[in-house]
Structure formats: C-alpha cells, structure tokens
Short mmCIF file of C-alpha atoms and ligand atoms in Angstrom, two decimals:
data_model
loop_
_atom_site.label_atom_id
_atom_site.label_comp_id
_atom_site.label_asym_id
_atom_site.label_seq_id
_atom_site.Cartn_x
_atom_site.Cartn_y
_atom_site.Cartn_z
CA MET A 29 37.75 -10.04 -29.60
CA PRO A 30 39.21 -7.06 -31.48
CA ASP A 31 40.81 -4.20 -29.60
CA THR A 32 38.22 -1.65 -28.61
CA PRO A 33 38.83 1.29 -30.92
CA PHE A 34 36.69 3.81 -29.07
CA PRO A 35 37.41 5.84 -27.08
CA ARG A 36 41.11 5.36 -27.37
CA ALA A 37 41.84 6.51 -23.85
CA VAL A 38 39.25 4.56 -21.90
CA ILE A 39 40.50 2.82 -18.78
CA THR A 40 40.90 -0.94 -19.09
CA ARG A 41 42.96 -3.49 -17.22
CA ARG A 42 45.74 -2.87 -19.73
CA THR A 43 45.76 0.84 -18.84
CA LEU A 44 46.01 -0.10 -15.21
CA LEU A 45 49.07 -2.20 -15.72
CA THR A 46 50.88 0.56 -17.52
CA ALA A 47 49.75 3.64 -15.64
CA ALA A 48 52.39 5.22 -13.50
CA GLY A 49 51.24 5.32 -9.92
CA ALA A 50 48.45 2.79 -10.29
CA GLY A 51 48.49 0.52 -7.28
CA ALA A 52 49.71 3.16 -4.90
CA VAL A 53 47.55 3.51 -1.83
CA ALA A 54 47.98 6.50 0.41
CA ALA A 55 48.48 5.77 4.07
CA ALA A 56 46.74 8.99 4.89
CA LEU A 57 43.03 9.05 5.22
CA ALA A 58 40.37 11.59 4.68
CA ALA A 59 37.87 10.08 7.02
CA CYS A 60 34.37 11.37 7.57
CA THR A 61 34.36 13.72 4.62
CA ALA A 62 31.02 15.20 3.68
CA ASP A 63 31.30 15.94 -0.01
CA ALA A 64 28.60 16.84 -2.46
CA PRO A 65 28.08 14.38 -5.32
CA PRO A 66 30.55 15.27 -8.08
CA VAL A 67 29.25 17.81 -10.57
CA PRO A 68 31.14 17.44 -13.85
CA THR A 69 32.60 20.52 -15.50
CA PRO A 70 32.73 20.62 -19.30
CA THR A 71 35.92 19.75 -21.11
CA ALA A 72 36.92 18.55 -24.55
CA ALA A 73 35.18 15.33 -25.53
CA PRO A 74 37.24 12.20 -26.13
CA SER A 75 37.87 11.80 -29.83
CA PRO A 76 35.86 8.82 -30.98
CA THR A 77 36.93 6.50 -33.74
CA PRO A 78 34.01 6.90 -36.12
CA TRP A 79 31.59 4.01 -36.18
CA SER A 80 28.70 3.98 -38.60
CA PRO A 81 25.78 1.69 -38.04
CA PRO A 82 25.09 -0.54 -41.01
CA SER A 83 22.31 0.55 -43.34
CA GLU A 84 20.39 -2.64 -42.57
CA PRO A 85 18.62 -3.43 -39.27
CA MET A 86 20.95 -4.97 -36.70
CA ARG A 87 19.54 -8.27 -35.50
CA PHE A 88 19.79 -9.77 -32.03
CA PRO A 89 20.35 -13.47 -31.36
CA THR A 90 17.34 -15.73 -31.16
CA GLY A 91 16.30 -16.00 -27.52
CA PHE A 92 17.64 -12.56 -26.58
CA THR A 93 15.69 -11.31 -23.55
CA TRP A 94 13.87 -7.98 -23.84
CA GLY A 95 12.51 -6.61 -20.60
CA ALA A 96 11.82 -3.58 -18.46
CA ALA A 97 12.71 -2.87 -14.84
CA THR A 98 11.34 -1.22 -11.70
CA SER A 99 11.99 -1.44 -7.96
CA ALA A 100 9.66 -1.91 -5.03
CA PHE A 101 9.95 1.45 -3.30
CA GLN A 102 9.82 3.33 -6.59
CA VAL A 103 6.57 1.83 -7.88
CA GLU A 104 4.63 -0.03 -5.23
CA GLY A 105 3.08 2.54 -2.91
CA SER A 106 0.78 0.93 -0.28
CA LEU A 107 3.52 1.51 2.25
CA ALA A 108 1.43 0.42 5.23
CA ALA A 109 -0.35 -2.49 3.57
CA ASP A 110 -0.24 -6.08 4.78
CA GLY A 111 2.11 -5.52 7.67
CA ARG A 112 4.89 -3.71 5.80
CA THR A 113 7.10 -1.67 8.15
CA PRO A 114 9.14 1.41 7.15
CA SER A 115 12.38 1.22 5.25
CA VAL A 116 15.23 3.72 5.39
CA TRP A 117 13.63 5.43 2.40
CA ASP A 118 10.35 6.00 4.29
CA THR A 119 12.35 7.57 7.10
CA PHE A 120 14.58 9.62 4.82
CA ALA A 121 11.73 10.96 2.68
CA ALA A 122 9.86 12.03 5.81
CA ARG A 123 12.74 14.36 6.71
CA ALA A 124 12.30 17.93 5.48
CA GLY A 125 14.52 18.92 2.57
CA THR A 126 15.60 15.45 1.46
CA ILE A 127 13.32 15.00 -1.59
CA ARG A 128 13.21 17.71 -4.26
CA ASP A 129 9.40 17.96 -4.38
CA GLY A 130 8.81 16.94 -0.78
CA SER A 131 7.16 13.74 -1.93
CA THR A 132 7.30 10.20 -0.52
CA GLY A 133 6.96 6.67 -1.82
CA GLU A 134 3.17 7.05 -1.57
CA PRO A 135 1.42 6.52 -3.96
CA ALA A 136 4.31 5.99 -6.41
CA ALA A 137 2.79 4.08 -9.33
CA ASP A 138 0.46 2.09 -7.07
CA GLN A 139 1.82 -1.15 -8.47
CA TYR A 140 1.17 -3.01 -5.22
CA ARG A 141 -2.50 -2.89 -6.23
CA ARG A 142 -2.19 -2.60 -10.03
CA TYR A 143 0.24 -5.42 -10.85
CA GLU A 144 -2.34 -7.26 -13.00
CA GLU A 145 -2.93 -4.17 -15.12
CA ASP A 146 0.82 -3.64 -15.39
CA ALA A 147 1.36 -7.25 -16.44
CA ASP A 148 -1.20 -6.67 -19.21
CA LEU A 149 0.75 -3.58 -20.23
CA MET A 150 4.00 -5.57 -20.37
CA ALA A 151 2.33 -8.24 -22.48
CA SER A 152 0.98 -5.60 -24.87
CA LEU A 153 4.54 -4.36 -25.41
CA GLY A 154 5.79 -7.89 -26.01
CA LEU A 155 8.15 -7.88 -23.01
CA GLY A 156 9.67 -11.28 -22.33
CA ALA A 157 10.85 -10.40 -18.84
CA TYR A 158 10.09 -8.03 -15.98
CA ARG A 159 12.65 -7.00 -13.38
CA PHE A 160 11.18 -5.99 -10.04
CA SER A 161 12.45 -6.01 -6.48
CA ILE A 162 11.11 -7.57 -3.34
CA SER A 163 10.59 -5.28 -0.36
CA TRP A 164 12.56 -6.78 2.55
CA SER A 165 10.24 -4.84 4.92
CA ARG A 166 7.22 -6.72 3.60
CA VAL A 167 8.78 -10.17 3.94
CA VAL A 168 10.61 -9.65 7.27
CA PRO A 169 8.87 -6.65 8.85
CA THR A 170 10.45 -6.77 12.32
CA SER A 171 13.60 -7.65 14.18
CA THR A 172 12.02 -10.91 15.37
CA GLY A 173 12.91 -12.26 11.93
CA THR A 174 9.43 -13.72 11.45
CA ILE A 175 8.38 -14.10 7.82
CA ASP A 176 5.12 -12.32 7.04
CA SER A 177 3.13 -14.54 4.71
CA ARG A 178 1.16 -11.54 3.48
CA GLY A 179 4.30 -10.10 1.90
CA VAL A 180 5.30 -13.45 0.44
CA ASP A 181 1.81 -14.02 -0.93
CA HIS A 182 1.85 -10.65 -2.66
CA TYR A 183 5.00 -11.46 -4.63
CA ARG A 184 3.63 -14.91 -5.46
CA ARG A 185 0.63 -13.18 -7.01
CA VAL A 186 2.94 -10.89 -9.00
CA ILE A 187 4.96 -13.88 -10.25
CA ASP A 188 1.77 -15.71 -11.19
CA ALA A 189 0.49 -12.67 -13.07
CA LEU A 190 3.71 -12.60 -15.07
CA ALA A 191 3.72 -16.35 -15.68
CA GLY A 192 0.15 -16.20 -16.95
CA ARG A 193 1.35 -13.84 -19.66
CA GLY A 194 4.56 -15.67 -20.51
CA ILE A 195 6.76 -13.06 -18.82
CA ARG A 196 9.86 -14.30 -16.98
CA PRO A 197 10.62 -12.68 -13.63
CA ALA A 198 13.98 -11.09 -12.83
CA ILE A 199 13.95 -10.53 -9.09
CA THR A 200 16.17 -8.13 -7.15
CA LEU A 201 16.44 -8.89 -3.45
CA PHE A 202 17.73 -5.51 -2.32
CA HIS A 203 17.14 -2.24 -4.18
CA TRP A 204 18.19 0.22 -1.44
CA ASP A 205 15.07 -0.02 0.78
CA LEU A 206 16.75 -1.44 3.88
CA PRO A 207 14.18 -2.12 6.62
CA GLN A 208 14.41 0.61 9.23
CA TRP A 209 14.72 -2.06 11.92
CA VAL A 210 17.92 -3.26 10.25
CA GLN A 211 19.22 0.31 10.04
CA ASP A 212 18.38 0.84 13.69
CA ALA A 213 20.64 -2.10 14.49
CA GLY A 214 23.49 -0.43 12.60
CA GLY A 215 22.67 -1.01 8.93
CA TRP A 216 25.52 -1.68 6.51
CA ILE A 217 28.13 -0.38 8.92
CA ARG A 218 27.62 -3.66 10.77
CA ARG A 219 28.91 -6.99 9.54
CA GLU A 220 25.88 -8.75 11.01
CA THR A 221 23.65 -7.09 8.42
CA ALA A 222 25.14 -9.52 5.89
CA ASP A 223 23.77 -12.38 8.01
CA LEU A 224 20.34 -10.77 8.25
CA PHE A 225 20.33 -10.37 4.48
CA ALA A 226 21.26 -14.02 4.01
CA GLU A 227 18.31 -15.04 6.20
CA TYR A 228 15.93 -12.84 4.22
CA ALA A 229 17.33 -14.13 0.92
CA THR A 230 16.90 -17.70 2.10
CA ALA A 231 13.25 -17.03 2.92
CA CYS A 232 12.77 -15.74 -0.64
CA PHE A 233 14.53 -18.73 -2.21
CA GLU A 234 12.36 -21.08 -0.15
CA ALA A 235 9.19 -19.23 -1.05
CA PHE A 236 9.93 -18.85 -4.78
CA GLY A 237 12.50 -21.56 -5.44
CA ASP A 238 10.16 -23.23 -7.91
CA VAL A 239 10.20 -20.15 -10.15
CA ASP A 240 12.54 -20.01 -13.13
CA ALA A 241 13.84 -16.52 -12.43
CA ASP A 242 17.00 -14.47 -12.82
CA TRP A 243 17.76 -13.39 -9.25
CA MET A 244 19.87 -10.37 -8.42
CA THR A 245 21.20 -10.10 -4.89
CA LEU A 246 21.88 -6.34 -4.78
CA ASN A 247 21.06 -3.37 -6.95
CA GLU A 248 23.92 -0.90 -7.42
CA PRO A 249 25.74 -1.36 -4.10
CA LYS A 250 27.99 1.51 -5.18
CA THR A 251 25.21 4.09 -5.29
CA HIS A 252 23.74 2.86 -2.03
CA ALA A 253 27.17 3.04 -0.36
CA TYR A 254 28.38 6.32 -1.83
CA VAL A 255 25.23 8.42 -2.23
CA GLY A 256 23.53 7.02 0.85
CA HIS A 257 26.51 6.79 3.23
CA TRP A 258 29.14 9.24 1.91
CA TYR A 259 27.30 12.11 0.17
CA GLY A 260 24.19 11.79 2.32
CA ALA A 261 21.88 12.55 -0.61
CA HIS A 262 20.10 9.19 -0.42
CA ALA A 263 18.81 7.16 2.50
CA PRO A 264 20.02 6.59 5.13
CA GLY A 265 21.56 10.06 4.68
CA LEU A 266 24.95 9.40 6.30
CA ARG A 267 28.06 11.43 5.47
CA SER A 268 31.17 9.44 6.10
CA SER A 269 33.51 7.91 3.56
CA ASP A 270 34.60 5.32 6.14
CA VAL A 271 31.02 4.29 6.69
CA ALA A 272 30.61 4.14 2.90
CA ALA A 273 33.62 1.81 2.69
CA ALA A 274 32.04 -0.41 5.34
CA ALA A 275 28.78 -0.35 3.38
CA VAL A 276 30.70 -1.54 0.32
CA HIS A 277 32.29 -4.50 2.06
CA HIS A 278 29.26 -5.56 4.06
CA GLN A 279 26.94 -5.34 1.07
CA LEU A 280 29.33 -7.46 -0.98
CA LEU A 281 29.60 -9.93 1.88
CA ALA A 282 25.81 -10.06 2.01
CA HIS A 283 25.78 -10.71 -1.72
CA GLY A 284 28.21 -13.61 -1.38
CA ARG A 285 26.32 -15.13 1.52
CA ALA A 286 23.07 -14.95 -0.44
CA VAL A 287 24.66 -16.64 -3.45
CA GLU A 288 25.85 -19.46 -1.20
CA ARG A 289 22.33 -19.82 0.23
CA PHE A 290 20.89 -19.83 -3.29
CA ARG A 291 23.06 -22.79 -4.27
CA LEU A 292 22.22 -24.63 -1.06
CA SER A 293 18.50 -24.01 -1.56
CA GLY A 294 18.44 -25.76 -4.91
CA ALA A 295 16.19 -22.99 -6.23
CA ALA A 296 15.48 -22.94 -9.94
CA GLY A 297 16.82 -20.15 -12.09
CA ARG A 298 20.06 -18.21 -12.00
CA ILE A 299 21.71 -15.65 -9.74
CA GLY A 300 23.89 -12.58 -10.25
CA ILE A 301 24.44 -9.04 -8.98
CA ALA A 302 23.43 -5.72 -10.58
CA LEU A 303 26.39 -3.30 -10.77
CA ASN A 304 26.22 0.19 -12.20
CA LEU A 305 29.40 0.64 -14.21
CA ILE A 306 30.81 3.63 -16.00
CA PRO A 307 33.56 4.00 -18.60
CA VAL A 308 36.12 6.50 -17.36
CA TYR A 309 38.06 8.59 -19.87
CA PRO A 310 41.15 10.55 -18.89
CA THR A 311 40.88 13.97 -20.46
CA ASP A 312 44.65 13.88 -20.92
CA PRO A 313 45.57 10.36 -22.03
CA ALA A 314 49.20 11.13 -21.22
CA GLN A 315 48.26 11.53 -17.56
CA PRO A 316 45.75 8.77 -16.81
CA GLU A 317 46.67 8.12 -13.17
CA ALA A 318 43.72 9.88 -11.51
CA ALA A 319 41.32 8.37 -14.04
CA VAL A 320 42.71 4.93 -13.22
CA ARG A 321 41.87 5.55 -9.57
CA VAL A 322 38.36 6.76 -10.44
CA ASP A 323 37.93 3.59 -12.48
CA ALA A 324 39.00 1.63 -9.40
CA ARG A 325 36.54 3.51 -7.18
CA GLU A 326 33.63 3.31 -9.62
CA ASN A 327 34.11 -0.08 -11.26
CA ARG A 328 36.87 -2.38 -10.04
CA LEU A 329 36.06 -2.00 -6.32
CA PHE A 330 32.92 -4.00 -7.15
CA LEU A 331 33.89 -6.10 -10.16
CA ASP A 332 37.17 -7.46 -8.85
CA PRO A 333 35.97 -8.90 -5.53
CA VAL A 334 32.82 -10.38 -7.07
CA LEU A 335 34.42 -11.85 -10.18
CA LEU A 336 38.09 -12.26 -9.27
CA GLY A 337 38.05 -12.61 -5.47
CA THR A 338 40.35 -9.64 -4.79
CA TYR A 339 39.94 -5.97 -3.95
CA PRO A 340 41.91 -3.56 -6.14
CA ASP A 341 44.63 -1.78 -4.14
CA ASP A 342 44.04 1.63 -5.72
CA ALA A 343 40.35 2.28 -4.99
CA VAL A 344 40.44 3.46 -1.37
CA GLY A 345 42.76 6.09 0.08
CA GLY A 346 43.73 9.72 0.03
CA GLU A 347 44.85 10.17 -3.56
CA ALA A 348 42.78 12.11 -6.08
CA GLY A 349 39.98 9.96 -7.46
CA GLN A 350 39.92 7.43 -4.61
CA LEU A 351 37.18 6.74 -2.10
CA PRO A 352 38.71 8.83 0.69
CA ALA A 353 38.37 6.28 3.46
CA ASP A 354 41.11 4.81 5.62
CA PRO A 355 42.52 1.87 3.63
CA VAL A 356 43.77 0.24 6.82
CA THR A 357 40.32 0.36 8.37
CA PHE A 358 38.81 -0.94 5.12
CA THR A 359 41.24 -3.84 5.02
CA GLY A 360 40.52 -4.51 8.69
CA LEU A 361 36.87 -5.15 7.87
CA GLN A 362 37.86 -8.07 5.70
CA LYS A 363 37.90 -11.29 7.69
CA SER A 364 39.41 -14.56 6.59
CA GLY A 365 37.18 -16.20 4.01
CA ASP A 366 35.22 -13.04 3.12
CA LEU A 367 36.64 -12.71 -0.36
CA GLU A 368 36.00 -16.38 -1.14
CA THR A 369 32.39 -15.83 -0.09
CA ILE A 370 32.07 -12.62 -2.11
CA ALA A 371 33.48 -14.39 -5.18
CA ALA A 372 30.99 -17.26 -5.03
CA PRO A 373 30.48 -18.20 -8.70
CA LEU A 374 27.68 -16.35 -10.48
CA ASP A 375 25.49 -17.29 -13.42
CA PHE A 376 25.51 -13.82 -14.94
CA LEU A 377 26.62 -10.25 -14.34
CA ALA A 378 23.84 -7.66 -14.46
CA VAL A 379 25.18 -4.42 -15.93
CA GLN A 380 23.47 -1.06 -15.43
CA TYR A 381 24.68 1.50 -17.93
CA TYR A 382 23.71 5.15 -17.94
CA GLY A 383 26.73 6.87 -19.47
CA VAL A 384 30.35 7.90 -19.09
CA THR A 385 32.60 10.28 -17.22
CA GLY A 386 35.83 12.14 -17.88
CA VAL A 387 38.56 12.67 -15.32
CA ASN A 388 41.22 15.33 -15.50
CA PRO A 389 44.78 14.84 -14.21
CA GLY A 390 43.76 16.42 -10.90
CA GLY A 391 41.12 13.74 -10.39
CA ARG A 392 38.17 16.03 -11.05
CA GLU A 393 35.23 14.52 -12.92
CA THR A 394 34.58 16.43 -16.13
CA GLN A 395 31.87 16.51 -18.73
CA VAL A 396 32.87 14.73 -21.92
CA ALA A 397 29.41 13.99 -23.36
CA PRO A 398 25.99 15.70 -23.37
CA THR A 399 23.96 15.37 -20.20
CA SER A 400 20.35 14.28 -19.97
CA ALA A 401 17.84 15.98 -17.66
CA ALA A 402 19.72 14.17 -14.89
CA PRO A 403 22.86 16.29 -14.54
CA TRP A 404 24.98 13.30 -13.48
CA GLN A 405 24.21 11.41 -16.67
CA GLN A 406 26.62 11.93 -19.59
CA VAL A 407 25.07 10.20 -22.58
CA LEU A 408 27.43 8.35 -24.92
CA PRO A 409 26.03 5.24 -26.65
CA GLU A 410 29.51 4.15 -27.73
CA GLY A 411 30.38 3.96 -24.04
CA LEU A 412 28.07 0.96 -23.80
CA TYR A 413 30.08 -0.86 -26.46
CA ASP A 414 33.24 0.15 -24.71
CA LEU A 415 31.99 -1.12 -21.35
CA LEU A 416 30.69 -4.42 -22.68
CA THR A 417 33.86 -5.23 -24.61
CA ARG A 418 35.98 -4.26 -21.62
CA LEU A 419 33.97 -6.58 -19.35
CA ALA A 420 34.27 -9.44 -21.81
CA ALA A 421 38.02 -8.91 -22.01
CA ASP A 422 38.78 -8.32 -18.32
CA TYR A 423 36.21 -10.67 -16.76
CA PRO A 424 35.74 -13.37 -19.37
CA ALA A 425 33.34 -16.29 -19.38
CA ILE A 426 30.41 -14.71 -17.57
CA PRO A 427 27.14 -14.04 -19.41
CA LEU A 428 26.06 -10.39 -19.31
CA LEU A 429 22.62 -8.83 -18.99
CA ILE A 430 21.93 -5.10 -19.24
CA THR A 431 19.43 -4.72 -16.41
CA GLU A 432 19.05 -0.92 -16.52
CA ASN A 433 19.51 1.70 -19.24
CA GLY A 434 17.46 4.80 -19.94
CA ILE A 435 17.05 8.56 -19.54
CA PRO A 436 14.52 10.87 -17.89
CA ASP A 437 12.09 13.11 -19.77
CA ARG A 438 13.22 16.72 -20.15
CA SER A 439 10.20 17.99 -18.20
CA PRO A 440 8.44 16.80 -15.05
CA ALA A 441 5.09 17.17 -16.84
CA VAL A 442 3.29 14.04 -18.03
CA THR A 443 4.07 13.38 -21.68
CA VAL A 444 4.01 10.52 -24.14
CA ASP A 445 6.11 12.41 -26.65
CA ASP A 446 9.71 11.37 -25.88
CA PRO A 447 11.84 11.51 -29.03
CA GLU A 448 15.04 11.87 -27.00
CA ARG A 449 14.43 8.58 -25.22
CA LEU A 450 13.49 6.87 -28.46
CA GLU A 451 16.78 7.97 -30.02
CA PHE A 452 18.64 6.99 -26.85
CA PHE A 453 17.25 3.47 -27.13
CA ARG A 454 17.97 3.18 -30.84
CA THR A 455 21.59 4.18 -30.47
CA HIS A 456 22.17 2.07 -27.37
CA PHE A 457 20.55 -0.98 -28.97
CA GLN A 458 22.91 -0.54 -31.90
CA GLN A 459 25.92 -0.52 -29.60
CA ALA A 460 24.60 -3.63 -27.82
CA ALA A 461 24.17 -5.41 -31.16
CA ARG A 462 27.63 -4.26 -32.21
CA ALA A 463 29.14 -5.71 -29.03
CA ILE A 464 27.34 -9.02 -29.55
CA SER A 465 28.62 -9.24 -33.11
CA ASP A 466 32.13 -8.69 -31.73
CA GLY A 467 31.73 -11.66 -29.40
CA VAL A 468 30.37 -10.18 -26.16
CA PRO A 469 28.11 -12.72 -24.39
CA LEU A 470 25.22 -10.28 -23.89
CA GLU A 471 21.96 -12.16 -23.32
CA GLY A 472 19.38 -9.54 -22.51
CA TYR A 473 18.36 -5.93 -22.07
CA TYR A 474 15.97 -4.28 -19.59
CA ALA A 475 14.83 -0.69 -20.11
CA TRP A 476 14.77 1.55 -17.06
CA SER A 477 12.00 1.98 -16.37
CA LEU A 478 8.70 0.37 -17.25
CA LEU A 479 6.83 3.19 -15.50
CA ASP A 480 7.36 6.76 -14.41
CA ASN A 481 8.03 6.42 -10.70
CA PHE A 482 9.54 7.83 -7.52
CA GLU A 483 13.06 8.83 -8.57
CA TRP A 484 14.62 8.86 -5.09
CA ALA A 485 15.86 12.33 -4.07
CA GLU A 486 14.27 13.77 -7.23
CA GLY A 487 10.85 12.57 -6.11
CA TYR A 488 8.37 12.71 -8.98
CA THR A 489 10.23 15.47 -10.84
CA GLN A 490 12.15 13.04 -13.08
CA ARG A 491 10.15 10.66 -15.24
CA TRP A 492 12.16 7.65 -16.43
CA GLY A 493 9.32 5.45 -17.70
CA ILE A 494 8.63 4.18 -21.19
CA VAL A 495 5.05 4.35 -19.93
CA ALA A 496 3.82 7.66 -18.52
CA VAL A 497 1.94 7.60 -15.24
CA ASP A 498 -0.47 10.29 -14.12
CA PHE A 499 0.18 10.05 -10.39
CA GLU A 500 -3.21 11.65 -9.60
CA THR A 501 -5.32 9.15 -11.55
CA GLN A 502 -2.72 6.36 -11.95
CA GLU A 503 -3.57 6.22 -15.64
CA ARG A 504 -0.83 4.48 -17.69
CA MET A 505 0.02 5.91 -21.14
CA PRO A 506 2.71 4.26 -23.27
CA LYS A 507 5.16 6.82 -24.62
CA ARG A 508 6.40 6.85 -28.21
CA SER A 509 9.58 5.14 -27.02
CA ALA A 510 7.45 2.24 -25.74
CA GLY A 511 6.00 1.83 -29.24
CA PHE A 512 9.48 1.89 -30.69
CA TYR A 513 10.65 -0.65 -28.12
CA ALA A 514 7.69 -2.92 -28.90
CA ASP A 515 8.65 -2.84 -32.58
CA VAL A 516 12.29 -3.66 -31.78
CA ILE A 517 11.14 -6.57 -29.61
CA ALA A 518 8.78 -7.86 -32.30
CA ALA A 519 11.53 -7.67 -34.91
CA ASN A 520 14.34 -8.74 -32.55
CA ALA A 521 16.26 -6.08 -34.46
CA VAL A 522 17.08 -2.39 -34.26
CA PRO A 523 16.50 -0.18 -37.29
CA PRO A 524 19.43 1.60 -38.91
CA ALA A 525 18.80 5.29 -38.49
CA LYS A 526 16.28 7.97 -37.71
CA HIS A 527 13.23 5.94 -37.39
CA THR A 528 10.11 8.04 -37.00
CA SER A 529 8.63 6.62 -40.18
CA TRP A 530 9.61 3.14 -38.98
CA ILE A 531 7.57 3.25 -35.79
CA GLY A 532 4.55 1.08 -35.94
CA SER A 533 5.14 0.26 -39.58
CA ILE A 534 7.76 -2.43 -39.26
CA ASN A 535 6.94 -5.84 -40.57
CA PRO A 536 8.69 -8.10 -38.06
CA ARG A 537 8.85 -11.02 -40.45
CA ALA A 538 10.44 -8.91 -43.15
CA VAL A 539 13.16 -7.67 -40.80
CA ALA A 540 13.78 -10.86 -38.90
CA GLY A 541 13.50 -13.08 -41.94
O1 IFM B 616 15.94 5.03 -10.62
C1 IFM B 616 17.24 4.58 -10.52
C2 IFM B 616 17.29 3.13 -10.12
O2 IFM B 616 16.61 2.91 -8.93
C3 IFM B 616 18.72 2.68 -9.94
N1 IFM B 616 19.51 3.01 -11.10
C4 IFM B 616 19.42 4.33 -11.63
C5 IFM B 616 17.98 4.73 -11.84
C6 IFM B 616 17.89 6.16 -12.42
O3 IFM B 616 18.47 7.07 -11.55
#
C-alpha cells in the first residue's frame, strides 16, 4: 500500500504516535454540557496532491456489490400497524420544536405497504443488494419480551420480495429507533440495554438465519450517542456528555453481544457494524494535537474497541476536541471482559462516508471543503480515498463495505433533476475505484438513500434519495442520478469525466469488455 499522498496532514495512526500531547487525558471533566452540534467556520482548504482520474472508465472488480440503503423509521410509515409500539423517534417527533417541519415518521415513504413496488424499482436499477433496518418495536413491542410474529412476518415478506428479484439483503438491527419501552427502562445509559439488544438480535437471527445476508448490528452509534444524548438534537433528546459516553460503551457492548449470538446461532451470512467515519485535517499541520483528539472522538473511539479491543486514551476528557465526559466515569463503565466482547471478530466493516472536517489548533471544527445542503457535510471525494486507505493501513485484514454515501437535494421541492448528486457519485466512485486499485479490500457500495425519506430532525425538508418520492401521492420518480447509477452498475465501471452525454448511452459490454 503506497503512502496516502492526500491530504498531507490527515490524521492517521502515524500522526497519533508523533503528535505532542496525544494520549494525554485530562482528569477534569466537563460533565453534563449542553452544546449545539459543531458548526464549522471557513478556513483555508488543505492543499491536495493533485490526482487526475484516468481518461478511461475505472472498472470495479467482478462481484462488486452495488446497492442502496434506507432505514425503518425513515421509510416505513405505518407506525401503528401490526402491533408496532412507539420508538424514541415517535416520542421525540411528537414534541413541539424538535423536527424542522413539524413532521413525523408518518407516512414517510410508506414502504411498509409498498415494499413490492420498491423491490421492482431496485430491480429496474440493477441493484444487487438492498440495505434496510428492522424495527425493534415491531419485533419486540413490549417489555414482556414477547416476539410479535406479525413484525417478523413482515420482514420475511420483504426478504422474499428481494430474493425473488435476485437482490441480496443487508440488514441493520438498530438504526436509532430504540423502542420507547427500552428507553423508559433507562435506554443506553443502562448496561442492561445491551442484554435486551442481544435478545432481540437473537430473535432476528433465529427468524432469518436461513437468509444469506450481510447483517449490521448498529448504525452509526456515534451519531446516536452524540446527537441524541449530548447535543439533544436527535431522539431521545438528552443533553449530557456523560450520558453520551455511556451510550457509546453500552451500544458497543450490545454490538459485541449480538455478534457472539450471531456466531452461536449458526445463521447464514456475515456480520459487521456500520460506523460513520470522517477524515480530520488539522488546519495547521504543525499543531495537530487538537485534530488528533477530534480524530479520537470521531473515529478511534469506535474503531479501536471494535477492531483492536482497546479504547483510545485521548478521546474522552476535558481537552479541546475530546468528548467532554468524565474519563474516570467512562472507564468505570467498562467491566471485565467487555472489550473482549466488543472486539468479537467481524466479517466486514461497514463504512459510512459523507465528508471531511478541519480542526484548528484550538480544537474548533472548521470548514475545509464545500458544504452540501446539509450544513454539517463538507464534500471532498478525495477524503473517501484517504479514509479507505487509512482503514486498510491501521485496521488491516478486514473487508470493507461502503454502506452509506450521498448528499441531499438543494431544495426541499420534489425534483428528478439532481446534477450535483450525479457528480457526487461519479467523483466518489472514482475514489473508491482508486482505493481498490491501491489494494484496499473494498467489496461493495450502497448509495444513501434509495428513496427520499424522513431525514430525522430535518423532517421532509432534506431529500437524500436517488428516487424522488411525492409524499402526498407516494409516487416514485427515479432522479437523473439513479439513471447514472444504473449505468455504472450495468458497466461495473465509472466513466472518466463529466458524463451528461454518457447517461443512458453507455454500452456496458463495450466498457466492461
Ligand atoms: O439519513 C441519515 C441516515 O439515517 C444515517 N446516516 C446519515 C444519513 C444522512 O443524514
């Protein structure tokens, strides 16, 4: 693997070993802070080493998986159907002022009822895989722990609909919609929630263990912990960095317990975890210390325990860039054997990549790349290459899947004209192909999202789908980016440059041949 040339100052394990101050953990704590999510301020961009895509299409390996992703609460609707009980997101969305447009998870994209139509849509795009999540509240609706066969039967029908069209399922067990009954018992602040999750996961493995699927235990435990338990901008709307730290550890413990149950169950398929990861660039490479700590908080706090069986010692504490929880309390949550459980061997790592961040010497997040319509998203395709090569170097020997990547439309209005997304995909596919050609074991890519859907605190004001949804009529309309994606899938290759004339005109055999 060659040294990653771009961006020169990105944080890697090598940076960590050399950075002055890395490894220091403040004894002081900043418990129970209620901060707003960081809003980057513009600064000079990192200076990239130029990389020019080749003038020929870049091909992907035979067997590369092309898919699209959604999650239960964001697309299903039918929130009261078949015995489902509320999740923390039902409760949170019902509170005034939590969701930008005052909306709820009803009707979302009505996929609970329209999964057959959506499977047809996937087949028409040539998707080889569909990533969806199971709603815990449908499978285990109450604190009695009884499995509701109506929930199980629904997901069996979804899996059958996919199988009938040759589409492989990628199943997430937990995508933030914790049952309210679990939250009422304490949620992720409680260690016992890991046991409840293991029971729920076991029920799913028993019900669908015959299915050749890629299972993901958790979706983005970082966002659920930080935005839901520290910033309070997501469900369950808590505002405590110590609670967020507990949510980190107990989610990871739940992950490990579920992986152990998966192995015991003998279920077919593979299992991993979906982590949202972000390259961190110090704006002053001569002073990288705060950026090293942000890298610990954003990336290594999740990667290291899961893949190496250790927590980094610079992620939690009172120094700039750290999760400002009490490190002593955080360490106290960790019982003997927890890290062995959390590091239970995985079959793949699911990587969710949306962009990059800069960090100044004071630890403030800064803007180093253009933002999308989501102000938190700094778009830099080369960051994907940088992330993938860093993962392959620092956490070798684990296959990688990109299980989310995408941008929202510029406007909340329904549109199928999305040139920005099309260009986003083209440039990110190129960086994925570049990483593969440099030896990264990347096996698949899932676009976020198949459908416009309920974008959490943004409600229906941000449309992330490659297929537009009219939420009044539930009509599905593939966007231009979906056509582009279908052509890439058919060719198993990404075209070299501006592509508008390429769309729909590619001869797959000519490119692949
Ligand atoms: O919509 C979300 C998804 O649920 C988790 N990852 C990020 C996406 C875009 O914000």
